Every structure is written in structure tokens, then in C-alpha cells.
One Martini backbone bead per residue (centre of mass of N, CA, C, O) as a GRO file, in nm:
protein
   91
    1UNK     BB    1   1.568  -6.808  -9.976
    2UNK     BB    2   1.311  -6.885 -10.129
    3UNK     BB    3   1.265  -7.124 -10.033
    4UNK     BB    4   1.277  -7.134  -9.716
    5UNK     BB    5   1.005  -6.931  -9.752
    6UNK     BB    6   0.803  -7.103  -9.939
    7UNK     BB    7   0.775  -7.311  -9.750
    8UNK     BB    8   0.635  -7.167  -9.489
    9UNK     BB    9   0.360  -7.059  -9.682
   10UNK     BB   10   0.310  -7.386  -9.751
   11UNK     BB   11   0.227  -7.462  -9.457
   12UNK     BB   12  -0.008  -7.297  -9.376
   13UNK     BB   13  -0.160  -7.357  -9.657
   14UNK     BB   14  -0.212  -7.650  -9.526
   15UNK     BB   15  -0.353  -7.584  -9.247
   16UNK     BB   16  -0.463  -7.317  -9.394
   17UNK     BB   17  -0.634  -7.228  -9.613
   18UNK     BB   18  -0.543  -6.878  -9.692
   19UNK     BB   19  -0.324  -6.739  -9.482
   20UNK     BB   20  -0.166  -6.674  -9.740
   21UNK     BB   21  -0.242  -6.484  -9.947
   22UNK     BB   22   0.018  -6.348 -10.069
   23UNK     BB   23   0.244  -6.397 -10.293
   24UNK     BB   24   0.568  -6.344 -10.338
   25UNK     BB   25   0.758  -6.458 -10.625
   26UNK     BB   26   0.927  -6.159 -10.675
   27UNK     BB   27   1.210  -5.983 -10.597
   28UNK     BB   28   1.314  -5.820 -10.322
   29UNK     BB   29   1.415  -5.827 -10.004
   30UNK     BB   30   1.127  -5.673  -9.912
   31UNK     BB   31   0.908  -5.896  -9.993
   32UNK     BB   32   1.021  -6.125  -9.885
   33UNK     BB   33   0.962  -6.012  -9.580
   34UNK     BB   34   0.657  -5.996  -9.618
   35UNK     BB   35   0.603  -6.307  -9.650
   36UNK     BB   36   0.730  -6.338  -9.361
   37UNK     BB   37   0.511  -6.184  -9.198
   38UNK     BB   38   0.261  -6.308  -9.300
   39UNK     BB   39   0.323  -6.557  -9.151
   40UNK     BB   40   0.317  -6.486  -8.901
   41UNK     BB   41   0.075  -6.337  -8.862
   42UNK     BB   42  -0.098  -6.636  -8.923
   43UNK     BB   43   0.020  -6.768  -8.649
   44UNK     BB   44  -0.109  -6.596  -8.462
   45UNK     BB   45  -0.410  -6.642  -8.554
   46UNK     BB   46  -0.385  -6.966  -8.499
   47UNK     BB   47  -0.210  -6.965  -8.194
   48UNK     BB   48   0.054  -6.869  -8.153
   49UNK     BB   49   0.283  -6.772  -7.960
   50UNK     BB   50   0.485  -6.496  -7.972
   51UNK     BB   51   0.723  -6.580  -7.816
   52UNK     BB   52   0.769  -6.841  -8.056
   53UNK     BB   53   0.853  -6.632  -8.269
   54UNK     BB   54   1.008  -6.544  -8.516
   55UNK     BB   55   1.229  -6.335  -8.677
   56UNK     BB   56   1.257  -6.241  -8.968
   57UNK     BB   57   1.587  -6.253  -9.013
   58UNK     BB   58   1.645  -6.540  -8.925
   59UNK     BB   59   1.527  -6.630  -9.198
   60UNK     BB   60   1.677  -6.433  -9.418
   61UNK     BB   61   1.994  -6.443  -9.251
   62UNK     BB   62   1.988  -6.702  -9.093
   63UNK     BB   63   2.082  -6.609  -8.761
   64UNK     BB   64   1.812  -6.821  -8.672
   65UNK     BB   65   1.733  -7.095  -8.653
   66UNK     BB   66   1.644  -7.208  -8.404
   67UNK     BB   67   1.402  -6.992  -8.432
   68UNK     BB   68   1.251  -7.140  -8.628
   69UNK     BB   69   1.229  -7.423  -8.526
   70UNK     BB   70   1.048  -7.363  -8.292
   71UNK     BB   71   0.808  -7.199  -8.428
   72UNK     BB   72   0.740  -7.516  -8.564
   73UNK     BB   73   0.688  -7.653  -8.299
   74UNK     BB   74   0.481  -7.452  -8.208
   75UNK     BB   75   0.277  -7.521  -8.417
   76UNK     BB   76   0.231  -7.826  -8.383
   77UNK     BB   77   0.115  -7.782  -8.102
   78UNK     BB   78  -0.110  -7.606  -8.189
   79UNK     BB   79  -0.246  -7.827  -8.373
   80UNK     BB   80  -0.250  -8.069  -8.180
   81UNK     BB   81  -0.461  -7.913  -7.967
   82UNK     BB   82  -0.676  -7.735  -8.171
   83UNK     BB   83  -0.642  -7.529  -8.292
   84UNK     BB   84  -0.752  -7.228  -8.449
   85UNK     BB   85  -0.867  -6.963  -8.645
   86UNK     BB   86  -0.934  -6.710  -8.447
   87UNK     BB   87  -0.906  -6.757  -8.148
   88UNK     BB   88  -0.816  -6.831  -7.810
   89UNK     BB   89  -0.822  -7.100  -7.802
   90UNK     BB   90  -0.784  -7.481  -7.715
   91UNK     BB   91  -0.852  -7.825  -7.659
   0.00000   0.00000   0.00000
């Protein structure tokens, strides 16, 4: 699952350097969960419909992966709108 959690990360901080500051490399799965929960966070503030987020579960226990494709296509979406970080509107 460090896989699939690991993408996750570096896709926002692709398209917003710096949106995942810190990034557990080991540990539990636990941390593993923080890491997931940092990313949607960082989602949130990027401008992504709290409705369009998966489920942290979704992504760890594999449970939803629709919802977590769902996500990522919201995503896409968000960034080819204009979204930026921190705003309230899109372009």
C-alpha cells in the first residue's frame, strides 16, 4: 500500500510544490493513514469539492477504489479550471 499512498503525495506536490510538507517514509499504518489524510487535506485547500474526496480507508484498505479514481479525476478537473491553492473560486 506504501505504493499506491506514496503516488498520491507526489502528485499534489507536483502540481503544488510543498502541498504534502511532511511525508512519512516508515512506520505503521498509522502514519501511513496520516500521510493519506495530509494528501486530502492538501486537496481541500487546492480547491476539490469535500464531496468529490475519498474515504482515507477507501485508499488503505483498497475498500473504494471508484471513490478514490473519483478523486483524482476531481482533481484534474480542479487544476484544468484554474484552480490555485488557498482560493475560494476558479478561473
Amino acid at each position: 500500500m506504501y505504493g499506491a499512498a506514496s503516488f498520491v503525495y507526489r502528485l499534489i506536490n507536483a502540481i503544488h510544490s510543498g502541498s504534502v510538507k511532511k511525508i512519512h517514509q516508515k512506520g505503521q499504518a498509522f502514519t501511513v493513514m496520516q500521510n493519506i489524510e495530509a494528501f486530502q487535506k492538501a486537496l481541500a485547500a487546492y480547491g476539490v469539492p469535500s464531496e468529490d474526496l475519498f474515504q482515507t480507508v477507501d485508499l488503505w484498505e483498497k475498500r473504494n477504489i471508484p471513490a478514490v479514481t473519483k478523486t483524482i479525476f476531481a482533481l484534474a478537473r480542479t487544476v484544468s479550471n484554474g484552480c490555485t491553492l488557498n482560493t475560494d473560486h476558479c478561473l
